[in-house]
Amino acid sequence: MRTDTGHVFKLEDYRPSDYLIPKTNLDFRLSPDATRVSAVLTIERREGVAASAPLVLDGDGLTLLGVAVDGHALSAADYLATPDQLTIAKPPAASRFELRIETEIAPARNEALMGLYRSSNVYCTQCEAEGFRRITYFLDRPDILSVYTVRIEASKDEAPLLLSNGNPVESGALAGGRHYAVWHDPFPKPSYLFALVAGGLGKVADNFTTMSGREVELGIYVEPGKERLAGYAMDALKRSMKWDEEKFGREYDLDVFNIVAVSDFNMGAMENKGLNIFNDKYVLADEETATDADFANIEAIIAHEYFHNWTGNRITCRDWFQLCLKEGLTVYRDHEFSADQRSRGVKRIAEVRTLRAHQFPEDQGPLAHPVRPRRYREINNFYTATVYEKGSEVVRMIRTILGPEAFRAGMDLYFERHDGEAATIEDFLKVFEDVSGRDLAQFALWYHQAGTPNLTVSSAYNAPAKEFTLEIEQSVPPTPSESRKRLMHIPLAFGLVGPDGKPIAWAGVEGAAVEDGVIHVRKRRHTVRFTGVAERPSVSLNHGFSAPITLSVQQKADDQFFLAAHDSDAFARWQAFNTLLTDALIAAFRQVLGGKEPSFAPRLAELAGRIAGDAALEPAYRALALSLPGEADIARDIGKGIDPDAIFAAREALARTIATANREAFTALYDSLADQGPFSPDAASAGRRALRNILLDYLSLLPEGVAVAARHFQSATNMTDRAAALTVLAHRHAGLAQAREALAGFEAKYRGDALVLDKWFQIQAGVPGPHTIDIVRALTGHPAFSIANPNRVRSLIGTFSSANPTGFHRADGEGYRFFAETVLEVEKRNPQVAARLATALRSWRALEPGRQAKAKQALLTMANAENLSADLRDIVERTLA
């Protein structure tokens, strides 16, 4: 475990390495406790580099067995080796030479799950970002591209399957019950994309014919006996391959494409060239074990990792500061894929909810950083919502500004110009400038500047002059190390909506560039005047969430109610209703703090009822609209002095008001939505289940609610409905016999299925109230819980700390104390998972003073722990700064 934390890596310090490694040959002799790795590296000195330049290779906890140059073994005096670095002070004078390195590693003892490790007796790797150096000494940086040939040798009984990147070359039997396989990847790649899997796994096989007529063998490898659960993943893979050909002209380039599902994995999945390795929760699914959300996640993540073949693998990033170049771009691509496979409007709302829940708090807190960071101490801590989700939004804005045709032309040029290279954000932006003739210098601030921009907007209508005016002012709040902000280029899509719900035309516009329904906000203030506007419009802003900003709009409540009922833009219509709900909840929060009973305008509940019953709207849209803003969303909009108990009380009061006002209509609609046929994970069916289950949540607040939820649980024929009913029973009716019986029955039914039991852990960790910490403490001793398994830790500890405000933020601070103890325990095995858990306290300064002091003490407890890893120390110190 690395504990050094002093070095800060800076973008401005980047320079190319003195040496390249154009060819890498690896030979693995696998053994759980003593795997021998032989690396034969072709080393090439860059042109212009002095022959006296030392060769310094990265390592991490390695045991060196030997070093040879051009076939001659080096003596100990010829090099300097530590577990974390190998230095050859006087390399050969020749510009090109061969370096052989022998190391020994212990995969079975690797609980950090980086490098080569064992998961359920299967050897597997995770090398992004800096895991390859845990396998052998190397120039472990993304701008070192090498062609890999890999030989794997193992006991055939222990590991009958031997996989690596690229295409299979040969395989055969060896003496002593061992065997081998050789793989070759003809495409140069960085070390973080290296992969190896060896073990006993079941296979689901298929094939795909590319647009040029090439046959590609597809394989998904899973734990034996679970092959039937990989069918949806295979279908998603084939749809992804077809979509990438049609939308971006990208054809797959190897003879085989393999996916392996493992149960111990720090991330969701990894895009290793030709051999994707997945957390098994994003591969395995059927209606009995997976929810509709699980199916959607599998579809999206299978697509995301496949799309990396071009945006990440064929074109990679020059350095880790450019991480958003592969991740943000590929998130945009998987969002577009899901939008085409499902409902574009519904998918867009879901994306924005995710962005606001995870990235907005990041931008507003001590961990804020630009989409392209300028400095870091531990790169693992920058796999963030800012890099991924905000990075995707920046790509989307490029498309909005340029239009779909110029955007596609820019992407085509990007693939043509930079194939086989390690590129930068500047390279990416340049292709769009070249195809469009536009200057994107101001727009580039979206990559360079942290913080969420805010637009303050007011409007006025001059009836005699038939003029409608928008006053727009932009600002970006200060963030750590950035107190002064520069003006952004914000593409603000909008509409002027008439009393009949139809768009209102205008004759002319001045005060800002307005193109294709988009106002280009570039200055501090704009006065945008529309002429020839026949009647007063309601202004609808940020259509489709065209920019990742916050809006402060001076708008009458009547206009908001009107837009919530009539806006033609799905996102803007949802946003109007969501704004009404948020405003009502903030007012109720303040009433609760003042000792009053919350009260709500009757027309808010009436509007909820009309939306629920509007058959012209997709069921999935209605379900999203009826989902009240989350407790964290409300806290974010309140800003300071947060009392989670008061927010919870306000939210429950509004939900109960809506349920009571719409009791008969909600009951009738709930009954009408019951499944009539066999289960299907398609978007329409999932939407109907989502609407029925949100109605169940409301109905559970009524006197007969517990009986309705119990019947729903007992009659459920799929995991979506079963988990929804169990959540309602556990969260709304904890302690009642029906809830206890449902929890016990669920655990007994799925005792042997770890992924389903994760849902059971998650549901209990999310039970609101001060007593949940006792439940969570007890569950850490459950036979199915393992503090060494990231999925178990995330389902129980992650849910409690990040998705249960009233439980985690218990007023006496016990939640924080338990959390600090647990994070430090996780960190002993897996610093990366511990660091990500610790981000749950990133918004501690927004709490009311009593909780704030106790949260700070928990952070100090972690900061003062001995031998703290670089990962966790980085997060804790930045959070406290």
PDB file of C-alpha atoms in Angstrom, residues 353 574 577-582 584-585 600 604-605 608 622-634 647-659 666 694 697-698 701 732:
ATOM      1  CA  ARG A 353     -30.865  13.696 -12.136  1.00  0.00           C
ATOM      2  CA  TRP A 574     -40.254  17.896 -16.087  1.00  0.00           C
ATOM      3  CA  PHE A 577     -42.767  20.589 -12.141  1.00  0.00           C
ATOM      4  CA  ASN A 578     -39.576  19.629 -10.323  1.00  0.00           C
ATOM      5  CA  THR A 579     -38.909  23.309  -9.569  1.00  0.00           C
ATOM      6  CA  LEU A 580     -42.406  23.680  -8.118  1.00  0.00           C
ATOM      7  CA  LEU A 581     -41.837  20.628  -5.924  1.00  0.00           C
ATOM      8  CA  THR A 582     -38.411  21.839  -4.804  1.00  0.00           C
ATOM      9  CA  ALA A 584     -42.529  23.769  -1.911  1.00  0.00           C
ATOM     10  CA  LEU A 585     -40.151  21.434  -0.082  1.00  0.00           C
ATOM     11  CA  PHE A 600     -48.760  23.032   0.501  1.00  0.00           C
ATOM     12  CA  LEU A 604     -49.540  21.217  -6.542  1.00  0.00           C
ATOM     13  CA  ALA A 605     -51.145  17.919  -5.532  1.00  0.00           C
ATOM     14  CA  ALA A 608     -49.368  15.656  -9.645  1.00  0.00           C
ATOM     15  CA  ARG A 622     -44.838  10.113 -15.367  1.00  0.00           C
ATOM     16  CA  ALA A 623     -42.851   7.981 -12.922  1.00  0.00           C
ATOM     17  CA  LEU A 624     -39.905  10.386 -13.069  1.00  0.00           C
ATOM     18  CA  ALA A 625     -42.156  13.416 -12.697  1.00  0.00           C
ATOM     19  CA  LEU A 626     -43.861  11.950  -9.620  1.00  0.00           C
ATOM     20  CA  SER A 627     -40.520  11.104  -7.962  1.00  0.00           C
ATOM     21  CA  LEU A 628     -40.019  13.878  -5.436  1.00  0.00           C
ATOM     22  CA  PRO A 629     -36.630  15.619  -5.345  1.00  0.00           C
ATOM     23  CA  GLY A 630     -34.289  13.565  -3.178  1.00  0.00           C
ATOM     24  CA  GLU A 631     -33.206  14.667   0.275  1.00  0.00           C
ATOM     25  CA  ALA A 632     -29.697  15.422  -1.024  1.00  0.00           C
ATOM     26  CA  ASP A 633     -31.164  17.478  -3.895  1.00  0.00           C
ATOM     27  CA  ILE A 634     -33.173  19.574  -1.443  1.00  0.00           C
ATOM     28  CA  ILE A 647     -35.775  17.780   5.178  1.00  0.00           C
ATOM     29  CA  PHE A 648     -37.080  14.253   5.637  1.00  0.00           C
ATOM     30  CA  ALA A 649     -40.137  15.513   7.535  1.00  0.00           C
ATOM     31  CA  ALA A 650     -40.900  18.065   4.810  1.00  0.00           C
ATOM     32  CA  ARG A 651     -40.570  15.464   2.068  1.00  0.00           C
ATOM     33  CA  GLU A 652     -42.799  12.954   3.849  1.00  0.00           C
ATOM     34  CA  ALA A 653     -45.413  15.646   4.423  1.00  0.00           C
ATOM     35  CA  LEU A 654     -45.555  16.561   0.732  1.00  0.00           C
ATOM     36  CA  ALA A 655     -45.713  12.905  -0.339  1.00  0.00           C
ATOM     37  CA  ARG A 656     -48.574  12.297   2.095  1.00  0.00           C
ATOM     38  CA  THR A 657     -50.409  15.406   0.850  1.00  0.00           C
ATOM     39  CA  ILE A 658     -50.166  14.233  -2.769  1.00  0.00           C
ATOM     40  CA  ALA A 659     -51.224  10.684  -1.857  1.00  0.00           C
ATOM     41  CA  PHE A 666     -53.774   6.637  -7.734  1.00  0.00           C
ATOM     42  CA  ILE A 694     -44.012   5.025  -7.590  1.00  0.00           C
ATOM     43  CA  ASP A 697     -44.790   4.387  -2.681  1.00  0.00           C
ATOM     44  CA  TYR A 698     -47.483   7.068  -2.411  1.00  0.00           C
ATOM     45  CA  LEU A 701     -48.496   6.475   3.172  1.00  0.00           C
ATOM     46  CA  ARG A 732     -42.268   3.085   5.526  1.00  0.00           C
TER      47      ARG A 732
END
